[in-house]
Amino acid sequence: MSEQQNYEPRVVAFLCKWCSSAGSDLAGVSRIQYPANATPITIPCTGAVSPMYILSAFNKGADGVLVSGCHIGDCHYIEGNFLARRKMHLIMELLEFIGVEPNRFRMSWVSAAEGAKFAQVITDFVDDLKPLGPQEKLKKAERA
Amino acid sequence: MINIQDIRDTARDMLAKGEVRTVIGYRRGSRGMPAEPAFITSPEQADELIWDPTCYHNLSLYLVHDQKILAHLRKASGSPIAIVAKGCDARSIVVLLQEHYFKREDVYIIGVSCEGTGVLDERKLASQLNGVQPTLAAFDGDDYVFTTAEGEKRLPAREVMADRCLECRIPFPKEHNVVFGEDKTGRQLAEPFAALTRFEAQGTGERWDIWSHHFDRCMRCFACRSVCPMCYCDECVVDSITFPVTQQTSAAEKADRVRWIERSAMRSENITYLLTRAMHLAGRCTDCGECERACPVNIPIRMLNNKMEREAREKFGYEPGASIGGSSLVASFLDNDPGDFIR
Amino acid sequence: MTKKRTGVFVCHCGTNIAATVDVARVAKEMAGEDSVAFTKEYVYMCSEPGQESVVQAIKDNKLDSIVVTCCSPNLHEKTFRDNAKRAGINNFTCEIANIREQCSWVHNDKAKGTEKAIKISRSVVRRVNRNQPLESIAVNVTRRAMVIGGGIAGIQAALDIANAGVEVVLVEKQATIGGRMLQLSETFPTLDCSQCVLSPKMVELKRHPKVKLMTYSEVQELAGSVGNFRVKILKKPTFVDPDKCKLCDECTAVCPVVVPNEYEINLTTRRAIYIPYAQSIPASYTLDESTCLGLNPVVCGKCKDVCEADAINYDMRPETVTEDVGAIVVATGFDLYDQANMPEMGGGKVEDVLDGLQFERLCSASGATGGHILRPSDHKEPKNVVFIQCVGSRDPAKHCAYCSKICCMYTAKHAQLYKHHVPDGRAYVFYIDIRSGGKGYEEFVQRTMEDNDTLYLRGRVSRLYRHNGKVRVLGTDTLSGQNVEIDADMVVLALAMVPSKGTTEIAKILKIGRDKDGFLAEAHPKLRPVESVTGGIYLAGAAQAPKDIPETVAQAGAAAAKVIALLSQSTLSRPPLIAKVRPSHCTGCGMCVDACPFLAIRLENGKAIVNEALCEGCGSCSATCLRAAIDVKNVTQLQIFEMIEACLA
Amino acid sequence: MEKILDKKRIDDWIAALNDWEVHAPALEDGIWTYKPVSGAARLDHPNTRQSPKGFTFPQREVYFSFEQIKGEPPKLTQILPKETRHVVFGVRPCDGKGVPRMDKVFTDHVEDTYYTTRRKNVAYVGLACNKPPSATCFCLSVGGSPVSTDGLDVQLTDLGDRYFVKAVTETGKALMKAAGSLLTEPAAADQKQVKQVHTEAVAYPQRKINDPDGAPAKLKVSFNSPLWDEMARACIGCGICTFLCPTCHCFDINDEVHSKAPLQGQRVRTWDNCQFPDFTMHSSGHNPRENTGARLRQRVNHKFQYFHENFGMHQCTGCGRCVSECPVGIDIVAVVNKVTENVG
């Protein structure tokens, strides 16, 4: 039990530059505290998130992967998030299909104005990941 | 019922008139019952062509090979290639055309309907024959007839047919130049996605137990990829066994390849390979089932592709290989694509 | 690839970063990276000495790339890229690692914050290791501007831009320009007549040779980017030719259709054919298609029959016009919070409960009552009027969280105007507190209280309802601690300002963000208050936040100055972070062509080709390509791959 | 040493081998695979899908780990295989034949420590083929036999309800000694029956390479035969034939980096395959074996010509896996016959 309490999930968060990264900036400006488990990687648009990134993050040992972008209709690049929604749906379904816990992958829409929502998304994700424990299924074993 | 002589006549005729440079079809193999791909280039060879339940190969792969060879030799394609294609094979050709891999006029599709049957699953047959080695297989209505050392053996096709054929919705090559056999579209020998649905009924843990077992067993011989007409990439992004290197390729480009996975056939790497393949086949796989048939260690690879196929169909209304025009599944979207999973 | 020599500059940001991130450790960890040749930490890297030290370090250590780990790249990416350039290296080999907004400010556990800061910094170091030196792309600029919205903000911005010699297209949704200001009677704190100050500007705009006015029109689509936008505008038909219309008003006399007049906030009615105000620009009638009996001489046709000027044309059709502009000012203004959301204030259904704009129309000489304050129910002069402030604002639980900013002032103005019209009347004001920051504002409020004998009651109103022909207002005076019950002849609600109807749509069309309250978002709250996040699109007026007229005019001028500055350049540089094809890997499948939102990719001889002028660098192509044959420069898949690795190291 | 083992007692023998990790074929997912024995072992398999070469030449072998802190010299640490002793039951004679061939490759000129460490710790208990387990068997054509003991430590022959157990090596004797009284002395009838079973096994018809002895010379002159391209036309370039082969041993070496700063990782050897197009790809882009024909020729020539020139034996052991498992029917027997058919 105590081990689970001490366990800190490692999350890779792909944030689109225009909305979710700006939203996380707003969370910062507003000093909203949230868990430090998610390391952000800013990409131009969720449409630029290749499913390979998600598989690769899990392969390298991520306990959770978050993809966050602009709300539908708000994409800076007009339709990047529409393309992302379809791709991410497919990869999510595939991961669940082979028996990866559904809570390990998450997608969210966080606008530049939603600093509080960004903090909440991370907080909820980390809360949901903790009971799952470390992700070993897709992780590359360092010594075999 | 298809009369093989019709296919032979077509092939002979076209070769004699010089309308095609090759006819890709099936012929007797040297090792017993299974047919093998045949590349017929002269009218006299046309009689080698056969059509039987072991004609499982998706020959559209060889249209891809042909394009690669032509590109390597820097030659134009010239006269078209004729190809014998079942429903699923023809849909593969449609996807290749959709992706501009070659032009419609480069290929002459000799369509064959699977009618009430489909092709054989040798694994199912082996368990029915108990060690008896068949030397020949033939269609006969809804049955298959096998020639063995112990005489003729007749089995209802449904009992030894490949699962994908049982589940096939359109056992007919809609895209064709000439077609033989009756269009039995709508025949349904088994519920589509039946195995998938059964599998999905299990919990996350059970699903993982089964898949991790299979992922552990993959040798990464790449037969699934090599036999797949859709896996035509010159260099596979995940693990390349081919590098498209030209004189223009810089040293940096050669060095800076993303190593998504290691060459070691370890579970984690195998997963990344197989899931990437499934993702890359989403909306492109026409369920010819060749990957699963080729797999030497019996990994149910087809189920991964099936999963994507069903998602595409049910969530996005997308049917791979349905039309030559139009955008690919992942290069397009609909305003009302499901988004409930997004927070 | 020769090995990079990267410098890492870790900023303390005073204690903003250093308090929760062990900056020395971040620097030390980065020094262990293969490509890092130099590290430095400093208290304020963005200060003059900080910036100088970066330039010096680049020169002294022959660095070819730098990573500054500091605040959000939105703030200082440009600063440090300029420094990189100044030091003689390519500016696109400079990247920012955001360890303030995304780290130190949101994590107070120093150990965890430090770990995360290291991961963020390391991932950016790895990214920079593969950054290519790039040159900005020069694009020609269209020397024209567009202003969306014809209120005081839009008018002012358009005039300022036009006066600089730049052609302006002003697009207004309504049949006249003038906006909300045209509805006001007098303005605080000087009580000068609103229309008297606005009308000359409207006329000036109309006559300005550099202004193209498009009323009764709406922006439908936007393409392109800063310097070169292409805007599609829908011109709705007015069915009246303004050049022929003689303003004789014969048509309204015969029009059989009577509908509420939205320009008078429904205090009066108008006909299907109407002119919003006497001062309308363009000075012409408009036939409201939605209420007209049918634009059909067989059905009605009375207006057409009566029009001697032959100005009415039933065959007008909506028209789509395309305008090419280099910059856009968005000044779409505000609406009032919907009373229907406030059942405790009668929900808009209690007679003689008015909103502030309706009261303005009652006071206005051009209004329905000719400037006499008469209550709507019986047209009698109200003797007891209750003004309620903060209606719908400052109420995060149920309504708008923000302060609507101008209500204290206009309520004071309303009270004064009332007292001027009805000297023997009694004015009550319910308030929470009085916010009267502004030149002459506090004095104005004091005058209202003292010289105009208005009773200010500190407290909220809990309920109001009709009672014996009056409106009973139940409230609390928190200063005396007593419940207050007033039977008022009229109640005026100072409703919160909200973004105008259609702000959501225009923000979507223009791809500019909105803040949590729905107002258009500025690029930075302090340093870029008139810019949207999208280059070349600027904000003015109440569409950005509640503000009064002087502030609106100032912001409009500022936006205009930005537009003029932008369009004074003959070319603009676009970031070169655009897609690049690897022809050896491209099979010409065309999936990128389909995925590209900007139609920037085409197939040529079986390979994809990127049109550099159209590509915006979104990367949808690279995520769609199955064979990694297309990548966005300096955001390549290899770079992301190595960043992922760094995040999980 | 020759003994008799009651079939029902085979599990007791396995249990007695407590110094060894015992593997035997198990039917899993529709194929026979060597698995660590848990519970009862049944040696009624035709042949395993994969050859037992992985016991000495695993698909992945770690050579050493490396570590380098920036500015310091790298530190290498060799990682040798664990000295666990394995005994593999049920090895068919063709796969037994593979063992000395792999020994040649990995010990003849240069001793491969990784191979030899594994090799000295593995023993093979073979099972003679009373009749060819597959229609694609052709061991007799390549100097093998269904009853060959080459490469094996013990040979079992199925005599119905019992095995005839014959020690081939000293290790084999040790394994048999561990069985103690489970193994009994064979009666004369047993000896006679074994002889008969073996005779019948060898007489059983198999597919044939027409001139195996002449093949090396004939192949040598057929290098430029157009038949190679023709025979390889359908080849898809996968790794089934080589990965399943008991004697294919080509490998690739890669560094697997686990961390970049400090640099940490392992150098590993993995199976490679001459049928993969990149196998001979030069970094210039030139590929000396640029098509499937050249690659098929390489594999066939290696089995029937080059290896023969180097070691005086065919490398192919006639197991038939590459024939039965090829998804497109490429048949090494047919290829050799066809290419050598009309030569000298």
Coordinates of N, CA and C in Angstrom, one line a residue, chain C residues 230-375:
Chain C
R230 N -7.1 36.2 -46.7 CA -8.2 36.3 -47.7 C -9.5 36.0 -47.0
V231 N -10.4 37.1 -47.0 CA -11.6 37.0 -46.2 C -12.8 36.9 -47.1
K232 N -13.6 36.0 -46.8 CA -14.9 35.9 -47.5 C -16.0 36.5 -46.7
I233 N -16.7 37.4 -47.3 CA -17.8 38.2 -46.6 C -19.1 38.0 -47.2
L234 N -20.1 37.7 -46.4 CA -21.4 37.6 -46.9 C -22.1 39.0 -46.8
K235 N -22.5 39.5 -48.0 CA -23.3 40.8 -48.0 C -24.8 40.4 -48.1
K236 N -25.5 40.7 -47.0 CA -26.9 40.4 -47.0 C -27.6 41.4 -47.8
P237 N -28.7 41.1 -48.4 CA -29.4 42.0 -49.3 C -30.3 43.0 -48.4
T238 N -30.2 44.3 -48.6 CA -31.1 45.2 -47.9 C -32.4 45.5 -48.7
F239 N -32.4 45.1 -50.0 CA -33.5 45.3 -50.9 C -33.8 46.8 -51.2
V240 N -32.9 47.6 -50.7 CA -33.0 49.1 -50.9 C -31.7 49.6 -51.5
D241 N -31.8 50.3 -52.6 CA -30.6 50.9 -53.1 C -30.3 52.2 -52.4
P242 N -29.2 52.3 -51.6 CA -28.9 53.5 -50.8 C -28.7 54.7 -51.7
D243 N -28.2 54.5 -52.9 CA -28.0 55.6 -53.8 C -29.3 56.3 -54.3
K244 N -30.3 55.4 -54.3 CA -31.6 56.0 -54.8 C -32.5 56.5 -53.7
C245 N -32.3 55.8 -52.5 CA -33.2 56.1 -51.4 C -33.2 57.6 -51.1
K246 N -34.3 58.2 -51.0 CA -34.4 59.7 -50.6 C -34.8 59.9 -49.2
L247 N -34.9 58.8 -48.4 CA -35.2 58.9 -47.0 C -36.6 59.6 -46.8
C248 N -37.5 59.4 -47.7 CA -38.8 60.1 -47.6 C -39.7 59.4 -46.5
D249 N -39.4 58.2 -46.2 CA -40.1 57.4 -45.1 C -41.5 57.0 -45.6
E250 N -41.8 57.1 -46.9 CA -43.2 56.7 -47.3 C -43.3 55.2 -47.1
C251 N -42.3 54.5 -47.3 CA -42.4 53.0 -47.3 C -42.8 52.5 -45.9
T252 N -42.2 53.1 -44.9 CA -42.6 52.6 -43.5 C -44.1 52.9 -43.2
A253 N -44.6 53.9 -43.8 CA -45.9 54.3 -43.6 C -46.9 53.3 -44.1
V254 N -46.5 52.6 -45.2 CA -47.4 51.6 -45.8 C -47.1 50.2 -45.4
C255 N -46.0 50.0 -44.8 CA -45.6 48.6 -44.5 C -46.6 48.0 -43.4
P256 N -47.2 46.9 -43.7 CA -48.2 46.4 -42.8 C -47.6 45.6 -41.6
V257 N -46.3 45.3 -41.7 CA -45.7 44.4 -40.7 C -45.1 45.3 -39.5
V258 N -45.5 44.9 -38.3 CA -45.0 45.6 -37.1 C -44.2 44.6 -36.3
V259 N -43.0 45.0 -36.0 CA -42.2 44.0 -35.1 C -41.4 44.9 -34.1
P260 N -41.0 44.2 -33.0 CA -40.2 45.0 -32.0 C -39.0 45.6 -32.6
N261 N -38.6 46.8 -32.2 CA -37.4 47.4 -32.7 C -36.2 47.1 -31.9
E262 N -35.3 46.3 -32.4 CA -34.2 45.9 -31.7 C -33.2 47.0 -31.4
Y263 N -33.2 48.0 -32.3 CA -32.3 49.2 -32.1 C -32.8 50.0 -30.9
E264 N -34.1 49.9 -30.6 CA -34.6 50.6 -29.4 C -34.7 49.6 -28.2
I265 N -34.0 48.5 -28.3 CA -34.0 47.5 -27.3 C -35.5 47.1 -27.0
N266 N -36.2 47.0 -28.1 CA -37.6 46.5 -28.0 C -38.6 47.4 -27.2
L267 N -38.1 48.6 -26.9 CA -39.1 49.5 -26.3 C -40.1 50.0 -27.2
T268 N -39.8 50.0 -28.5 CA -40.8 50.5 -29.5 C -40.9 49.4 -30.6
T269 N -41.6 49.7 -31.6 CA -41.7 48.8 -32.7 C -41.2 49.5 -34.0
R270 N -41.0 48.7 -35.0 CA -40.6 49.2 -36.3 C -41.4 48.4 -37.3
R271 N -41.2 48.8 -38.6 CA -41.9 48.0 -39.7 C -40.8 47.1 -40.3
A272 N -41.3 46.2 -41.2 CA -40.3 45.3 -41.8 C -39.3 46.1 -42.7
I273 N -39.8 47.2 -43.2 CA -38.8 48.1 -43.9 C -38.6 49.3 -42.9
Y274 N -37.3 49.6 -42.7 CA -37.1 50.6 -41.6 C -35.7 51.2 -41.8
I275 N -35.5 52.2 -41.0 CA -34.1 52.8 -40.9 C -33.8 52.8 -39.4
P276 N -32.7 52.3 -39.0 CA -32.4 52.1 -37.5 C -32.5 53.4 -36.8
Y277 N -31.8 54.4 -37.2 CA -31.8 55.7 -36.5 C -31.8 56.8 -37.6
A278 N -32.2 58.0 -37.2 CA -32.1 59.1 -38.1 C -30.6 59.3 -38.6
Q279 N -29.7 59.0 -37.7 CA -28.3 59.2 -38.0 C -27.6 58.1 -38.7
S280 N -28.4 57.1 -39.1 CA -27.8 55.8 -39.6 C -26.8 56.1 -40.8
I281 N -25.7 55.4 -40.8 CA -24.8 55.4 -41.9 C -24.6 54.0 -42.3
P282 N -24.9 53.6 -43.5 CA -25.4 54.4 -44.6 C -26.8 54.9 -44.4
A283 N -27.1 56.1 -44.8 CA -28.4 56.6 -44.6 C -29.3 56.0 -45.6
S284 N -29.9 54.9 -45.2 CA -30.8 54.2 -46.2 C -31.7 53.3 -45.4
Y285 N -32.7 52.9 -46.1 CA -33.6 51.9 -45.4 C -33.2 50.5 -45.7
T286 N -33.7 49.6 -44.9 CA -33.4 48.2 -45.0 C -34.7 47.4 -44.9
L287 N -34.8 46.5 -45.8 CA -36.0 45.6 -45.7 C -35.6 44.3 -45.1
D288 N -36.2 44.1 -43.9 CA -35.9 42.9 -43.1 C -36.6 41.7 -43.7
E289 N -35.8 40.9 -44.4 CA -36.3 39.8 -45.2 C -37.1 38.8 -44.3
S290 N -36.6 38.7 -43.0 CA -37.2 37.6 -42.2 C -38.6 38.0 -41.7
T291 N -39.0 39.3 -41.7 CA -40.3 39.6 -41.3 C -41.2 40.1 -42.5
C292 N -40.6 40.5 -43.6 CA -41.4 40.9 -44.7 C -42.3 39.9 -45.2
L293 N -43.5 40.3 -45.7 CA -44.5 39.3 -46.0 C -44.0 38.4 -47.2
G294 N -43.0 38.7 -47.9 CA -42.6 37.8 -48.9 C -41.8 38.3 -50.1
L295 N -41.4 39.6 -50.0 CA -40.6 40.1 -51.1 C -41.3 39.8 -52.5
N296 N -42.6 39.9 -52.4 CA -43.3 39.5 -53.5 C -44.5 40.4 -53.8
P297 N -44.5 41.1 -55.0 CA -45.5 42.0 -55.3 C -46.9 41.5 -55.2
V298 N -47.0 40.1 -55.5 CA -48.3 39.5 -55.4 C -48.9 39.5 -54.0
V299 N -48.0 39.2 -53.0 CA -48.4 39.1 -51.6 C -48.6 40.5 -51.0
C300 N -47.6 41.4 -51.2 CA -47.8 42.7 -50.6 C -47.2 43.8 -51.6
G301 N -46.0 44.0 -51.6 CA -45.4 45.0 -52.5 C -45.8 46.4 -52.3
K302 N -46.3 46.7 -51.2 CA -46.8 48.1 -50.9 C -45.6 49.1 -50.9
C303 N -44.5 48.7 -50.3 CA -43.4 49.6 -50.2 C -42.8 50.0 -51.6
K304 N -42.7 48.9 -52.4 CA -42.2 49.1 -53.8 C -43.1 50.1 -54.6
D305 N -44.4 49.8 -54.4 CA -45.4 50.7 -55.1 C -45.2 52.1 -54.7
V306 N -45.0 52.4 -53.4 CA -45.0 53.7 -52.9 C -43.7 54.5 -53.1
C307 N -42.7 53.7 -53.4 CA -41.3 54.3 -53.5 C -41.2 55.0 -54.9
E308 N -41.2 56.4 -54.8 CA -41.1 57.1 -56.0 C -39.7 57.1 -56.6
A309 N -38.7 56.9 -55.7 CA -37.3 56.9 -56.2 C -37.0 55.6 -56.8
D310 N -37.9 54.6 -56.8 CA -37.6 53.3 -57.3 C -36.4 52.6 -56.7
A311 N -36.3 52.8 -55.4 CA -35.0 52.4 -54.7 C -35.2 50.9 -54.2
I312 N -36.4 50.4 -54.2 CA -36.7 49.1 -53.7 C -36.6 48.0 -54.8
N313 N -35.8 47.0 -54.5 CA -35.5 46.0 -55.5 C -35.6 44.6 -54.8
Y314 N -36.7 43.9 -55.0 CA -37.0 42.6 -54.4 C -36.0 41.5 -54.9
D315 N -35.3 41.8 -55.9 CA -34.5 40.7 -56.5 C -33.1 40.7 -56.0
M316 N -32.8 41.6 -55.0 CA -31.4 41.5 -54.5 C -31.2 40.2 -53.8
R317 N -30.0 39.7 -54.0 CA -29.6 38.4 -53.4 C -28.4 38.5 -52.5
P318 N -28.2 37.6 -51.6 CA -27.0 37.6 -50.8 C -25.8 37.5 -51.8
E319 N -24.7 38.1 -51.4 CA -23.6 38.1 -52.3 C -22.3 37.8 -51.4
T320 N -21.4 37.0 -52.0 CA -20.2 36.7 -51.3 C -19.1 37.4 -51.9
V321 N -18.4 38.2 -51.1 CA -17.3 39.1 -51.6 C -16.0 38.6 -50.9
T322 N -15.0 38.6 -51.7 CA -13.7 38.2 -51.2 C -12.8 39.4 -51.1
E323 N -12.2 39.6 -49.9 CA -11.3 40.8 -49.8 C -9.9 40.3 -49.3
D324 N -8.9 40.7 -50.0 CA -7.5 40.4 -49.5 C -7.0 41.5 -48.6
V325 N -6.6 41.2 -47.4 CA -6.0 42.2 -46.5 C -4.8 41.6 -45.8
G326 N -4.0 42.5 -45.3 CA -2.8 42.1 -44.6 C -2.9 42.0 -43.1
A327 N -3.9 42.7 -42.6 CA -4.2 42.7 -41.1 C -5.6 42.9 -40.8
I328 N -6.0 42.5 -39.6 CA -7.4 42.5 -39.3 C -7.6 43.0 -37.8
V329 N -8.5 44.0 -37.6 CA -8.8 44.4 -36.3 C -10.2 43.9 -36.0
V330 N -10.3 43.2 -34.9 CA -11.6 42.6 -34.5 C -12.2 43.5 -33.4
A331 N -13.4 44.1 -33.6 CA -14.0 45.0 -32.7 C -15.5 44.7 -32.7
T332 N -15.8 43.5 -32.2 CA -17.2 43.1 -32.3 C -18.0 43.4 -31.1
G333 N -17.5 44.1 -30.2 CA -18.3 44.7 -29.1 C -18.9 43.7 -28.1
F334 N -20.0 44.3 -27.5 CA -20.6 43.5 -26.3 C -22.1 43.5 -26.4
D335 N -22.7 42.6 -25.7 CA -24.1 42.6 -25.4 C -24.3 42.7 -23.9
L336 N -25.5 42.8 -23.4 CA -25.7 42.7 -22.0 C -26.1 41.3 -21.7
Y337 N -25.7 40.9 -20.5 CA -26.1 39.6 -19.9 C -27.6 39.4 -20.0
D338 N -28.0 38.3 -20.4 CA -29.5 38.1 -20.6 C -30.2 38.0 -19.3
Q339 N -31.2 38.9 -19.2 CA -32.0 39.0 -18.0 C -32.7 37.6 -17.7
A340 N -33.0 36.9 -18.8 CA -33.7 35.6 -18.6 C -32.9 34.7 -17.6
N341 N -31.6 34.9 -17.5 CA -30.7 34.1 -16.6 C -30.9 34.5 -15.2
M342 N -31.7 35.6 -14.9 CA -31.7 36.2 -13.6 C -33.1 36.2 -13.1
P343 N -33.7 35.0 -12.7 CA -35.1 35.0 -12.2 C -35.3 35.8 -11.0
E344 N -34.2 36.0 -10.2 CA -34.4 36.8 -8.9 C -34.6 38.3 -9.3
M345 N -34.2 38.7 -10.5 CA -34.4 40.0 -11.0 C -35.6 40.1 -12.0
G346 N -36.5 39.1 -11.9 CA -37.6 39.1 -12.7 C -37.5 38.3 -14.0
G347 N -36.3 38.0 -14.3 CA -36.0 37.2 -15.5 C -36.5 37.9 -16.8
G348 N -36.5 39.2 -16.7 CA -36.9 39.9 -18.0 C -38.4 40.0 -18.2
K349 N -39.2 39.4 -17.2 CA -40.6 39.3 -17.4 C -41.4 40.3 -16.6
V350 N -40.7 41.1 -15.7 CA -41.4 42.0 -14.8 C -41.5 43.4 -15.5
E351 N -42.6 43.9 -15.7 CA -42.8 45.2 -16.3 C -42.0 46.3 -15.6
D352 N -41.6 47.3 -16.3 CA -40.9 48.4 -15.7 C -39.5 48.1 -15.1
V353 N -39.0 46.9 -15.4 CA -37.7 46.5 -15.0 C -36.9 46.6 -16.3
L354 N -36.0 47.6 -16.4 CA -35.3 47.8 -17.6 C -33.8 47.5 -17.5
D355 N -33.1 47.3 -18.6 CA -31.7 47.2 -18.5 C -31.1 48.6 -18.8
G356 N -29.8 48.7 -18.7 CA -29.1 50.0 -18.8 C -29.3 50.6 -20.2
L357 N -29.3 49.7 -21.2 CA -29.4 50.3 -22.5 C -30.8 50.8 -22.8
Q358 N -31.8 50.1 -22.3 CA -33.1 50.6 -22.4 C -33.3 52.0 -21.8
F359 N -32.7 52.1 -20.6 CA -32.7 53.4 -19.9 C -32.1 54.5 -20.7
E360 N -30.9 54.1 -21.4 CA -30.3 55.1 -22.2 C -31.2 55.6 -23.3
R361 N -32.0 54.6 -23.9 CA -32.9 55.0 -25.0 C -34.0 55.9 -24.5
L362 N -34.4 55.6 -23.2 CA -35.5 56.5 -22.6 C -35.0 57.9 -22.4
C363 N -33.7 58.0 -22.1 CA -33.1 59.3 -21.8 C -32.7 60.0 -23.1
S364 N -32.6 59.3 -24.2 CA -32.1 59.8 -25.5 C -33.1 60.7 -26.2
A365 N -32.7 61.8 -26.6 CA -33.6 62.7 -27.4 C -34.1 62.0 -28.6
S366 N -33.3 61.1 -29.2 CA -33.7 60.4 -30.4 C -34.5 59.1 -30.1
G367 N -34.7 58.9 -28.8 CA -35.4 57.6 -28.4 C -36.9 57.7 -28.6
A368 N -37.5 56.6 -28.1 CA -39.0 56.5 -28.3 C -39.8 57.6 -27.6
T369 N -39.2 58.0 -26.5 CA -40.0 59.0 -25.7 C -39.5 60.4 -25.9
G370 N -38.7 60.6 -26.9 CA -38.2 61.9 -27.2 C -37.4 62.5 -26.1
G371 N -36.8 61.6 -25.3 CA -35.9 62.1 -24.2 C -36.6 62.3 -22.9
H372 N -37.9 61.9 -22.8 CA -38.6 62.0 -21.5 C -38.6 60.6 -20.9
I373 N -38.2 60.7 -19.6 CA -38.2 59.4 -18.9 C -39.6 59.0 -18.5
L374 N -40.2 58.1 -19.2 CA -41.5 57.6 -18.9 C -41.4 56.1 -18.7
R375 N -42.2 55.6 -17.7 CA -42.0 54.2 -17.6 C -42.9 53.4 -18.6

